[in-house]
CSV table of C-alpha atoms in Angstrom, one decimal:
chain,number,residue,atom,x,y,z
A,87,UNK,CA,-88.2,-27.2,-50.6
A,88,UNK,CA,-91.3,-25.9,-48.7
A,89,UNK,CA,-90.4,-22.3,-49.7
A,90,UNK,CA,-90.4,-23.4,-53.4
A,91,UNK,CA,-94.0,-24.5,-53.3
A,92,UNK,CA,-96.4,-21.9,-54.7
A,93,UNK,CA,-99.6,-20.9,-53.1
A,94,UNK,CA,-101.8,-23.2,-55.2
A,95,UNK,CA,-99.7,-26.2,-54.2
A,96,UNK,CA,-99.8,-25.4,-50.5
A,97,UNK,CA,-103.7,-25.6,-50.5
A,98,UNK,CA,-104.1,-29.0,-52.2
A,99,UNK,CA,-102.5,-32.4,-52.8
A,100,UNK,CA,-100.0,-32.4,-55.8
A,101,UNK,CA,-100.7,-33.9,-59.2
A,102,UNK,CA,-98.8,-36.8,-60.7
A,103,UNK,CA,-97.2,-34.4,-63.2
A,104,UNK,CA,-95.8,-32.3,-60.3
A,105,UNK,CA,-94.4,-35.3,-58.5
A,106,UNK,CA,-92.8,-36.7,-61.7
A,107,UNK,CA,-91.2,-33.3,-62.4
A,108,UNK,CA,-89.9,-33.0,-58.8
A,109,UNK,CA,-92.0,-30.0,-58.0
A,110,UNK,CA,-93.3,-31.3,-54.6
A,111,UNK,CA,-91.9,-31.8,-51.1
A,112,UNK,CA,-91.6,-34.8,-48.8
A,113,UNK,CA,-93.5,-37.0,-48.1
A,114,UNK,CA,-95.1,-36.6,-51.6
A,115,UNK,CA,-91.9,-36.2,-53.6
A,116,UNK,CA,-90.6,-38.5,-56.4
A,117,UNK,CA,-88.4,-40.5,-54.1
A,118,UNK,CA,-91.4,-41.4,-51.9
A,119,UNK,CA,-93.5,-42.3,-55.0
A,120,UNK,CA,-90.6,-44.5,-56.3
A,121,UNK,CA,-90.2,-46.2,-52.9
A,122,UNK,CA,-93.9,-46.9,-52.8
A,123,UNK,CA,-94.0,-48.4,-56.2
A,124,UNK,CA,-90.9,-50.5,-55.5
A,125,UNK,CA,-93.0,-53.0,-53.6
A,126,UNK,CA,-94.9,-53.8,-56.8
A,127,UNK,CA,-92.4,-55.3,-59.4
A,128,UNK,CA,-94.6,-54.6,-62.4
A,129,UNK,CA,-95.6,-51.1,-61.5
A,130,UNK,CA,-92.1,-49.9,-60.8
A,131,UNK,CA,-91.1,-50.7,-64.3
A,132,UNK,CA,-93.6,-48.2,-65.6
A,133,UNK,CA,-92.0,-45.5,-63.5
A,134,UNK,CA,-88.5,-46.6,-64.7
A,135,UNK,CA,-89.6,-46.3,-68.3
A,136,UNK,CA,-91.0,-42.8,-67.7
A,137,UNK,CA,-87.8,-41.8,-66.0
A,138,UNK,CA,-85.6,-43.2,-68.7
A,139,UNK,CA,-87.6,-41.5,-71.5
A,140,UNK,CA,-87.4,-38.2,-69.7
A,141,UNK,CA,-83.7,-38.7,-69.3
A,142,UNK,CA,-83.5,-39.4,-73.0
A,143,UNK,CA,-85.4,-36.2,-73.7
A,144,UNK,CA,-82.8,-34.3,-71.6
A,145,UNK,CA,-80.0,-36.1,-73.6
A,146,UNK,CA,-81.6,-35.0,-76.9
A,147,UNK,CA,-81.8,-31.4,-75.6
A,148,UNK,CA,-78.2,-31.5,-74.6
A,149,UNK,CA,-77.3,-32.7,-78.1
A,150,UNK,CA,-79.2,-29.9,-79.7
A,151,UNK,CA,-77.7,-27.5,-77.3
A,152,UNK,CA,-74.3,-28.7,-78.3
A,153,UNK,CA,-75.1,-28.2,-82.0
A,154,UNK,CA,-76.4,-24.7,-81.3
A,155,UNK,CA,-73.2,-23.7,-79.5
A,156,UNK,CA,-71.1,-25.2,-82.3
A,157,UNK,CA,-73.1,-23.3,-84.9
A,158,UNK,CA,-72.5,-20.1,-83.0
A,159,UNK,CA,-68.8,-20.9,-82.8
A,160,UNK,CA,-68.8,-21.4,-86.6
A,161,UNK,CA,-70.8,-18.3,-87.2
A,162,UNK,CA,-68.5,-16.1,-85.1
A,163,UNK,CA,-65.1,-17.5,-86.1
A,164,UNK,CA,-65.6,-19.0,-89.6
A,165,UNK,CA,-68.1,-16.9,-91.4
A,166,UNK,CA,-67.0,-16.9,-95.0
A,167,UNK,CA,-66.4,-13.6,-96.8
A,168,UNK,CA,-66.2,-13.7,-100.6
A,169,UNK,CA,-63.9,-10.7,-100.8
A,170,UNK,CA,-61.4,-12.4,-98.5
A,171,UNK,CA,-61.5,-15.8,-100.3
A,172,UNK,CA,-59.5,-14.4,-103.3
A,173,UNK,CA,-58.5,-17.1,-105.9
A,174,UNK,CA,-60.4,-19.9,-104.2
A,175,UNK,CA,-62.3,-22.1,-106.7
A,176,UNK,CA,-65.8,-20.8,-107.3
A,177,UNK,CA,-67.4,-24.2,-106.4
A,178,UNK,CA,-65.6,-24.1,-103.1
A,179,UNK,CA,-66.8,-20.6,-102.5
A,180,UNK,CA,-70.4,-21.6,-103.2
A,181,UNK,CA,-70.2,-24.6,-101.0
A,182,UNK,CA,-68.8,-22.6,-98.1
A,183,UNK,CA,-71.4,-19.9,-98.4
A,184,UNK,CA,-74.1,-22.4,-98.8
A,185,UNK,CA,-73.0,-24.3,-95.7
A,186,UNK,CA,-72.8,-21.1,-93.7
A,187,UNK,CA,-76.2,-19.9,-94.8
A,188,UNK,CA,-77.7,-23.3,-94.0
A,189,UNK,CA,-76.3,-23.3,-90.5
A,190,UNK,CA,-77.5,-19.7,-90.0
A,191,UNK,CA,-81.0,-20.7,-91.2
A,192,UNK,CA,-81.1,-23.4,-88.6
A,193,UNK,CA,-80.5,-20.8,-85.9
A,194,UNK,CA,-82.8,-18.1,-87.3
A,195,UNK,CA,-85.8,-20.5,-87.9
A,196,UNK,CA,-85.6,-21.8,-84.3
A,197,UNK,CA,-84.6,-25.4,-85.1
A,198,UNK,CA,-81.9,-25.3,-82.5
A,199,UNK,CA,-84.1,-24.2,-79.6
A,200,UNK,CA,-83.2,-26.9,-77.2
A,201,UNK,CA,-85.7,-25.6,-74.6
A,202,UNK,CA,-88.6,-26.5,-76.9
A,203,UNK,CA,-89.3,-30.2,-76.8
A,204,UNK,CA,-91.3,-30.0,-80.1
A,205,UNK,CA,-88.5,-28.2,-81.9
A,206,UNK,CA,-86.0,-30.8,-80.6
A,207,UNK,CA,-88.1,-33.7,-82.0
A,208,UNK,CA,-88.6,-31.8,-85.2
A,209,UNK,CA,-85.0,-31.2,-85.6
A,210,UNK,CA,-84.0,-34.8,-84.8
A,211,UNK,CA,-86.7,-36.1,-87.3
A,212,UNK,CA,-85.3,-33.9,-90.0
A,213,UNK,CA,-88.6,-32.1,-90.6
A,214,UNK,CA,-87.9,-28.8,-92.2
A,215,UNK,CA,-91.2,-27.0,-92.7
A,216,UNK,CA,-89.4,-23.8,-93.5
A,217,UNK,CA,-89.3,-23.2,-97.3
A,218,UNK,CA,-86.1,-21.3,-97.1
A,219,UNK,CA,-84.3,-24.0,-95.0
A,220,UNK,CA,-85.6,-26.8,-97.3
A,221,UNK,CA,-84.3,-25.0,-100.4
A,222,UNK,CA,-80.9,-24.4,-98.8
A,223,UNK,CA,-80.7,-28.1,-97.9
A,224,UNK,CA,-81.7,-29.2,-101.3
A,225,UNK,CA,-79.2,-26.8,-102.9
A,226,UNK,CA,-76.4,-28.1,-100.7
A,227,UNK,CA,-77.2,-31.7,-101.5
A,228,UNK,CA,-77.3,-31.0,-105.2
A,229,UNK,CA,-74.0,-29.2,-105.1
A,230,UNK,CA,-72.3,-32.0,-103.3
A,231,UNK,CA,-74.3,-34.9,-104.9
A,232,UNK,CA,-75.0,-35.9,-101.3
A,233,UNK,CA,-78.0,-38.0,-100.2
A,234,UNK,CA,-77.1,-37.9,-96.5
A,235,UNK,CA,-80.0,-37.6,-94.0
A,236,UNK,CA,-80.7,-34.2,-92.5
A,237,UNK,CA,-79.3,-35.1,-89.1
A,238,UNK,CA,-76.2,-36.8,-90.3
A,239,UNK,CA,-75.6,-33.9,-92.6
A,240,UNK,CA,-75.7,-31.3,-89.8
A,241,UNK,CA,-73.8,-33.6,-87.5
A,242,UNK,CA,-71.0,-34.1,-90.1
A,243,UNK,CA,-71.0,-30.4,-91.0
A,244,UNK,CA,-70.5,-29.3,-87.5
A,245,UNK,CA,-67.9,-31.9,-86.7
A,246,UNK,CA,-66.0,-30.9,-89.8
A,247,UNK,CA,-66.1,-27.1,-89.3
A,248,UNK,CA,-66.1,-26.5,-85.6
A,249,UNK,CA,-62.9,-26.2,-83.5
A,250,UNK,CA,-61.9,-29.2,-81.5
A,251,UNK,CA,-62.7,-27.6,-78.1
A,252,UNK,CA,-66.2,-26.6,-79.2
A,253,UNK,CA,-67.3,-29.9,-80.8
A,254,UNK,CA,-70.5,-31.4,-79.3
A,255,UNK,CA,-69.9,-34.1,-76.7
A,256,UNK,CA,-72.9,-36.0,-78.1
A,257,UNK,CA,-73.4,-37.5,-81.5
A,258,UNK,CA,-76.3,-38.9,-83.5
A,259,UNK,CA,-74.9,-42.4,-83.0
A,260,UNK,CA,-75.0,-42.0,-79.2
A,261,UNK,CA,-78.6,-40.9,-79.4
A,262,UNK,CA,-79.6,-43.8,-81.6
A,263,UNK,CA,-77.7,-46.2,-79.2
A,264,UNK,CA,-79.6,-44.7,-76.2
A,265,UNK,CA,-83.0,-45.0,-77.9
A,266,UNK,CA,-82.2,-48.6,-78.9
A,267,UNK,CA,-81.2,-49.4,-75.3
A,268,UNK,CA,-84.6,-48.2,-74.1
A,269,UNK,CA,-86.4,-50.5,-76.6
A,270,UNK,CA,-84.2,-53.5,-75.6
A,271,UNK,CA,-84.9,-52.9,-71.9
A,272,UNK,CA,-88.6,-52.4,-72.0
A,273,UNK,CA,-90.1,-53.5,-75.3
A,274,UNK,CA,-88.1,-56.1,-77.2
A,275,UNK,CA,-88.3,-59.3,-75.2
A,276,UNK,CA,-89.4,-60.3,-71.7
A,277,UNK,CA,-87.0,-63.3,-71.8
A,278,UNK,CA,-84.0,-61.0,-72.3
A,279,UNK,CA,-85.0,-58.2,-69.8
A,280,UNK,CA,-86.4,-58.4,-66.3
A,281,UNK,CA,-87.8,-54.9,-66.8
A,282,UNK,CA,-90.1,-55.7,-69.7
A,283,UNK,CA,-93.1,-53.4,-70.0
A,284,UNK,CA,-96.3,-55.5,-69.8
A,285,UNK,CA,-99.8,-54.4,-70.7
A,286,UNK,CA,-98.8,-52.4,-73.7
A,287,UNK,CA,-100.8,-52.8,-77.0
A,288,UNK,CA,-98.9,-55.0,-79.3
A,289,UNK,CA,-99.3,-52.8,-82.3
A,290,UNK,CA,-97.7,-49.9,-80.4
A,291,UNK,CA,-94.9,-52.1,-79.2
A,292,UNK,CA,-94.1,-53.4,-82.7
A,293,UNK,CA,-94.4,-49.9,-84.3
A,294,UNK,CA,-92.0,-48.4,-81.8
A,295,UNK,CA,-89.5,-51.3,-82.2
A,296,UNK,CA,-89.7,-50.9,-86.0
A,297,UNK,CA,-89.1,-47.1,-85.9
A,298,UNK,CA,-86.2,-47.3,-83.5
A,299,UNK,CA,-84.4,-50.5,-84.5
A,300,UNK,CA,-85.0,-50.5,-88.2
A,301,UNK,CA,-85.7,-47.0,-89.3
A,302,UNK,CA,-83.2,-45.7,-86.6
A,303,UNK,CA,-85.6,-43.0,-85.3
A,304,UNK,CA,-84.1,-41.2,-82.4
A,305,UNK,CA,-86.4,-38.3,-81.6
A,306,UNK,CA,-88.2,-38.4,-78.2
A,307,UNK,CA,-91.6,-38.3,-79.9
A,308,UNK,CA,-91.1,-42.0,-81.0
A,309,UNK,CA,-91.9,-43.0,-77.4
A,310,UNK,CA,-94.8,-40.7,-76.8
A,311,UNK,CA,-97.7,-43.1,-77.5
A,312,UNK,CA,-96.3,-45.6,-74.9
A,313,UNK,CA,-95.4,-42.9,-72.6
A,314,UNK,CA,-99.0,-41.6,-72.6
A,315,UNK,CA,-100.2,-45.1,-71.7
A,316,UNK,CA,-97.6,-45.4,-68.9
A,317,UNK,CA,-98.7,-41.9,-67.5
A,318,UNK,CA,-102.4,-42.9,-67.6
A,319,UNK,CA,-101.6,-46.2,-65.7
A,320,UNK,CA,-99.6,-44.3,-63.0
A,321,UNK,CA,-102.2,-41.6,-62.7
A,322,UNK,CA,-105.3,-43.8,-62.5
A,323,UNK,CA,-104.1,-46.8,-60.7
A,324,UNK,CA,-100.9,-46.1,-58.7
A,325,UNK,CA,-101.0,-42.5,-57.8
A,326,UNK,CA,-104.4,-42.4,-55.9
A,327,UNK,CA,-103.2,-45.3,-53.8
A,328,UNK,CA,-100.0,-43.6,-53.1
A,329,UNK,CA,-101.8,-40.4,-51.9
A,330,UNK,CA,-104.1,-42.5,-49.8
A,331,UNK,CA,-101.2,-44.2,-48.1
A,332,UNK,CA,-98.7,-41.4,-47.6
A,333,UNK,CA,-100.9,-38.3,-47.4
A,334,UNK,CA,-103.5,-39.6,-45.0
A,335,UNK,CA,-101.3,-41.7,-42.7
A,336,UNK,CA,-98.0,-41.2,-40.8
A,337,UNK,CA,-97.6,-44.8,-39.8
A,338,UNK,CA,-96.5,-47.4,-42.3
A,339,UNK,CA,-95.3,-51.0,-42.1
A,340,UNK,CA,-91.9,-51.2,-43.6
A,341,UNK,CA,-92.4,-52.4,-47.1
A,342,UNK,CA,-90.8,-55.5,-48.8
A,343,UNK,CA,-88.6,-54.4,-51.8
A,344,UNK,CA,-88.2,-56.4,-54.9
A,345,UNK,CA,-85.3,-54.4,-56.3
A,346,UNK,CA,-82.2,-56.3,-55.1
A,347,UNK,CA,-81.1,-59.1,-57.3
A,348,UNK,CA,-78.6,-60.6,-54.9
A,349,UNK,CA,-79.2,-61.7,-51.3
A,350,UNK,CA,-78.0,-59.4,-48.6
A,351,UNK,CA,-77.5,-60.5,-45.0
A,352,UNK,CA,-78.9,-57.3,-43.7
A,353,UNK,CA,-81.8,-57.1,-46.1
A,354,UNK,CA,-85.2,-57.2,-44.4
A,355,UNK,CA,-83.9,-56.9,-40.8
A,356,UNK,CA,-85.0,-54.1,-38.6
A,357,UNK,CA,-84.0,-53.0,-35.1
A,358,UNK,CA,-87.5,-52.4,-33.8
A,359,UNK,CA,-90.9,-54.1,-34.2
A,360,UNK,CA,-92.4,-50.6,-34.3
A,361,UNK,CA,-90.5,-50.1,-37.5
A,362,UNK,CA,-91.3,-53.2,-39.4
A,363,UNK,CA,-94.7,-54.1,-37.9
A,364,UNK,CA,-96.0,-50.6,-37.1
A,365,UNK,CA,-99.7,-51.4,-37.0
A,366,UNK,CA,-99.5,-54.9,-35.3
A,367,UNK,CA,-97.0,-53.8,-32.7
A,368,UNK,CA,-99.1,-50.8,-31.7
A,369,UNK,CA,-102.3,-52.8,-31.4
A,370,UNK,CA,-100.4,-55.4,-29.4
A,371,UNK,CA,-99.0,-52.8,-27.0
A,372,UNK,CA,-102.4,-51.1,-26.7
A,373,UNK,CA,-104.1,-54.4,-25.8
A,374,UNK,CA,-101.4,-55.1,-23.2
A,375,UNK,CA,-102.0,-51.7,-21.6
A,376,UNK,CA,-105.7,-52.3,-21.6
A,377,UNK,CA,-105.2,-55.6,-19.9
A,378,UNK,CA,-103.0,-53.9,-17.4
A,379,UNK,CA,-105.7,-51.3,-16.8
A,380,UNK,CA,-108.4,-54.0,-16.3
A,381,UNK,CA,-106.1,-55.9,-13.9
A,382,UNK,CA,-105.4,-52.8,-11.9
A,383,UNK,CA,-109.0,-51.8,-11.9
A,384,UNK,CA,-110.4,-55.1,-10.7
A,385,UNK,CA,-107.6,-55.5,-8.2
A,386,UNK,CA,-108.4,-52.1,-6.6
A,387,UNK,CA,-112.2,-52.9,-6.7
A,388,UNK,CA,-111.8,-56.2,-4.9
A,389,UNK,CA,-109.3,-54.8,-2.4
A,390,UNK,CA,-111.9,-52.2,-1.3
A,391,UNK,CA,-110.0,-49.1,-2.4
A,392,UNK,CA,-111.9,-45.8,-2.6
A,393,UNK,CA,-113.1,-44.4,-6.0
A,394,UNK,CA,-110.5,-41.5,-5.8
A,395,UNK,CA,-107.7,-44.1,-5.8
A,396,UNK,CA,-109.2,-46.3,-8.5
A,397,UNK,CA,-108.9,-43.3,-10.9
A,398,UNK,CA,-105.2,-44.3,-11.3
A,399,UNK,CA,-106.3,-46.8,-13.9
A,400,UNK,CA,-106.7,-43.8,-16.3
A,401,UNK,CA,-103.0,-44.1,-17.1
A,402,UNK,CA,-103.0,-47.7,-18.6
A,403,UNK,CA,-106.4,-47.0,-20.2
A,404,UNK,CA,-105.0,-43.8,-21.8
A,405,UNK,CA,-101.9,-45.5,-23.1
A,406,UNK,CA,-103.9,-48.5,-24.3
A,407,UNK,CA,-106.4,-46.3,-26.1
A,408,UNK,CA,-103.6,-44.2,-27.7
A,409,UNK,CA,-101.8,-47.2,-29.2
A,410,UNK,CA,-105.0,-48.9,-30.3
A,411,UNK,CA,-106.4,-45.9,-32.0
A,412,UNK,CA,-103.0,-45.1,-33.6
A,413,UNK,CA,-102.7,-48.7,-34.9
A,414,UNK,CA,-106.2,-48.8,-36.3
A,415,UNK,CA,-106.2,-45.3,-37.9
A,416,UNK,CA,-102.5,-45.4,-38.9
A,417,UNK,CA,-102.0,-41.9,-37.4
A,418,UNK,CA,-99.6,-41.4,-34.5
A,419,UNK,CA,-100.9,-38.3,-32.6
A,420,UNK,CA,-97.4,-37.3,-31.3
A,421,UNK,CA,-95.9,-37.7,-34.8
A,422,UNK,CA,-98.6,-35.6,-36.4
A,423,UNK,CA,-98.3,-32.7,-33.9
A,424,UNK,CA,-94.5,-32.9,-34.2
A,425,UNK,CA,-94.8,-32.6,-38.0
A,426,UNK,CA,-93.1,-35.9,-38.8
A,427,UNK,CA,-94.1,-39.0,-40.6
A,428,UNK,CA,-92.7,-42.5,-41.2
A,429,UNK,CA,-91.0,-43.4,-44.5
A,430,UNK,CA,-91.8,-46.6,-46.2
A,431,UNK,CA,-88.1,-47.9,-46.0
A,432,UNK,CA,-85.6,-47.3,-43.2
A,433,UNK,CA,-82.4,-45.4,-43.9
A,434,UNK,CA,-80.4,-48.6,-42.9
A,435,UNK,CA,-82.1,-50.6,-45.6
A,436,UNK,CA,-81.4,-48.0,-48.2
A,437,UNK,CA,-77.7,-47.8,-47.2
A,438,UNK,CA,-77.3,-51.6,-47.1
A,439,UNK,CA,-79.0,-52.5,-50.3
A,440,UNK,CA,-78.4,-51.5,-53.9
A,441,UNK,CA,-81.9,-50.4,-55.0
A,442,UNK,CA,-81.8,-50.1,-58.8
A,443,UNK,CA,-82.3,-46.4,-59.6
A,444,UNK,CA,-83.7,-45.2,-56.3
A,445,UNK,CA,-80.6,-43.2,-55.5
A,446,UNK,CA,-81.3,-41.1,-58.6
A,447,UNK,CA,-84.6,-39.7,-57.0
A,448,UNK,CA,-83.4,-39.8,-53.4
A,449,UNK,CA,-84.3,-36.7,-51.4
A,450,UNK,CA,-81.5,-35.5,-49.1
A,451,UNK,CA,-84.1,-34.1,-46.7
A,452,UNK,CA,-86.1,-37.4,-46.6
A,453,UNK,CA,-83.9,-39.2,-44.2
A,454,UNK,CA,-82.4,-36.2,-42.3
A,455,UNK,CA,-82.8,-36.5,-38.6
A,456,UNK,CA,-82.0,-32.9,-37.7
A,457,UNK,CA,-85.7,-31.8,-37.8
A,458,UNK,CA,-87.0,-34.9,-35.9
A,459,UNK,CA,-87.4,-34.5,-32.2
A,460,UNK,CA,-85.0,-36.7,-30.3
A,461,UNK,CA,-87.6,-38.0,-27.8
A,462,UNK,CA,-89.5,-39.7,-30.5
A,463,UNK,CA,-87.0,-42.5,-30.3
A,464,UNK,CA,-89.2,-44.1,-27.6
A,465,UNK,CA,-91.8,-44.8,-30.4
A,466,UNK,CA,-89.5,-47.0,-32.4
A,467,UNK,CA,-86.5,-44.9,-33.3
A,468,UNK,CA,-85.9,-42.1,-35.8
A,469,UNK,CA,-84.4,-44.0,-38.8
A,470,UNK,CA,-87.7,-44.0,-40.6
A,471,UNK,CA,-88.9,-40.6,-39.6
A,472,UNK,CA,-88.8,-37.5,-41.8
A,473,UNK,CA,-90.1,-34.0,-41.6
A,474,UNK,CA,-93.3,-33.2,-43.4
A,475,UNK,CA,-92.4,-30.5,-45.8
A,476,UNK,CA,-95.7,-30.2,-47.6
A,477,UNK,CA,-98.1,-27.7,-45.7
A,478,UNK,CA,-101.3,-29.3,-47.0
A,479,UNK,CA,-100.2,-32.8,-45.9
A,480,UNK,CA,-99.2,-31.4,-42.5
A,481,UNK,CA,-102.6,-29.9,-42.0
A,482,UNK,CA,-104.3,-33.1,-43.0
A,483,UNK,CA,-102.2,-35.0,-40.4
A,484,UNK,CA,-103.0,-32.5,-37.7
A,485,UNK,CA,-106.7,-32.7,-38.3
A,486,UNK,CA,-106.8,-36.5,-38.3
A,487,UNK,CA,-104.6,-36.5,-35.2
A,488,UNK,CA,-107.0,-34.2,-33.4
A,489,UNK,CA,-109.9,-36.5,-34.2
A,490,UNK,CA,-107.8,-39.5,-33.0
A,491,UNK,CA,-107.0,-37.6,-29.8
A,492,UNK,CA,-110.7,-36.9,-29.1
A,493,UNK,CA,-111.4,-40.6,-29.7
A,494,UNK,CA,-108.7,-41.6,-27.3
A,495,UNK,CA,-110.0,-39.2,-24.6
A,496,UNK,CA,-113.5,-40.4,-25.0
A,497,UNK,CA,-112.5,-44.1,-24.7
A,498,UNK,CA,-110.2,-43.4,-21.8
A,499,UNK,CA,-112.9,-41.4,-20.0
A,500,UNK,CA,-115.6,-44.1,-20.4
A,501,UNK,CA,-113.3,-46.9,-19.2
A,502,UNK,CA,-112.0,-44.9,-16.2
A,503,UNK,CA,-115.6,-43.9,-15.3
A,504,UNK,CA,-116.8,-47.4,-15.4
A,505,UNK,CA,-114.1,-48.8,-13.1
A,506,UNK,CA,-114.2,-45.7,-10.8
A,507,UNK,CA,-118.0,-45.8,-10.4
A,508,UNK,CA,-118.4,-49.5,-9.6
A,509,UNK,CA,-118.8,-50.1,-5.8
A,510,UNK,CA,-115.8,-51.7,-4.2
A,511,UNK,CA,-116.1,-55.1,-2.6
A,512,UNK,CA,-113.3,-56.3,-0.5
A,513,UNK,CA,-112.8,-60.0,-0.7
A,514,UNK,CA,-112.4,-61.8,2.6
């Protein structure tokens, strides 16, 4: 993944758009963002909605792609030739030619360009701004006394003329059903869905429900107004906090997830306090080492040992300072220089609990232990460690770790100098 990042991405933090389109590397990938938002039940619904709408857009593109392939099949294998039609009735000849010309016009005017989201929506809405295509469609309808909608007409025409093996796997009915499912899940009623989308203007909600449920609109543009609001919420409220949490720190308390609907005996359990209570456990261990250093220092002073021997208290003071600074700044120095960071959820919890749609965005590299040094197990295990694959995040971690290391050395030096410089006094 690191090789796929361009030079601009390597020199800065990613944007929300890049994260949502899976153009970033761990720990700033879509999986990490989804995991971060999963601790906030209302916020995760916004990301679910965005993901479902983008999946629906891909579904619409697949539908148009299927229509395009079917039209090509018709054009290659079933192009009518008036000379070869012989004694066929004139009206049948005209209908066949008109149908072929209409399908060819769809291709030539770019209405079946499935890579263009605007064209896909335009095709599904039945908007034909091409005069030639509009005229052909009107002629066909007059010839057949047919008032069928544009999409139903194309769908039926393709289903009728294309060979069985080349028929599109998707139909208009499936697209309409998928669009209505999104409305029922996020917009229709908060009593009937636990993923109801709050904080959406009522007029937008009602307008979208009307267009999809009553007018049976099924183009992706019908969701764009709400999608814009969702994107703004994620960009302005959630994403900055996510960057501040994941890009600036490599220590994280294991988050509490709200995704499971059924209790699980393993849910919430952890094998190490360094995993679940990262900050508190490091501060507690740091204070314990400081107390050990103070005890050793005072003991050596009142036992009359020389200053050269009393310097041994540098070890507990260094370890205590290391853990305290790491716990306060949420930056583990060894983690940073090893190029690893803690994830927000352990691999065990992910494996034990069904986490809604998380598996869809899961990064295979996020929980891989192959790149994590084995000796880091002494700092709480490797189940929550992953390799930092984003160069800019890695450089931030190293700079912060260097500052923390300087702070640890200064504190250790001051405490050691104090206890080494105090005159000894042997108690009788």
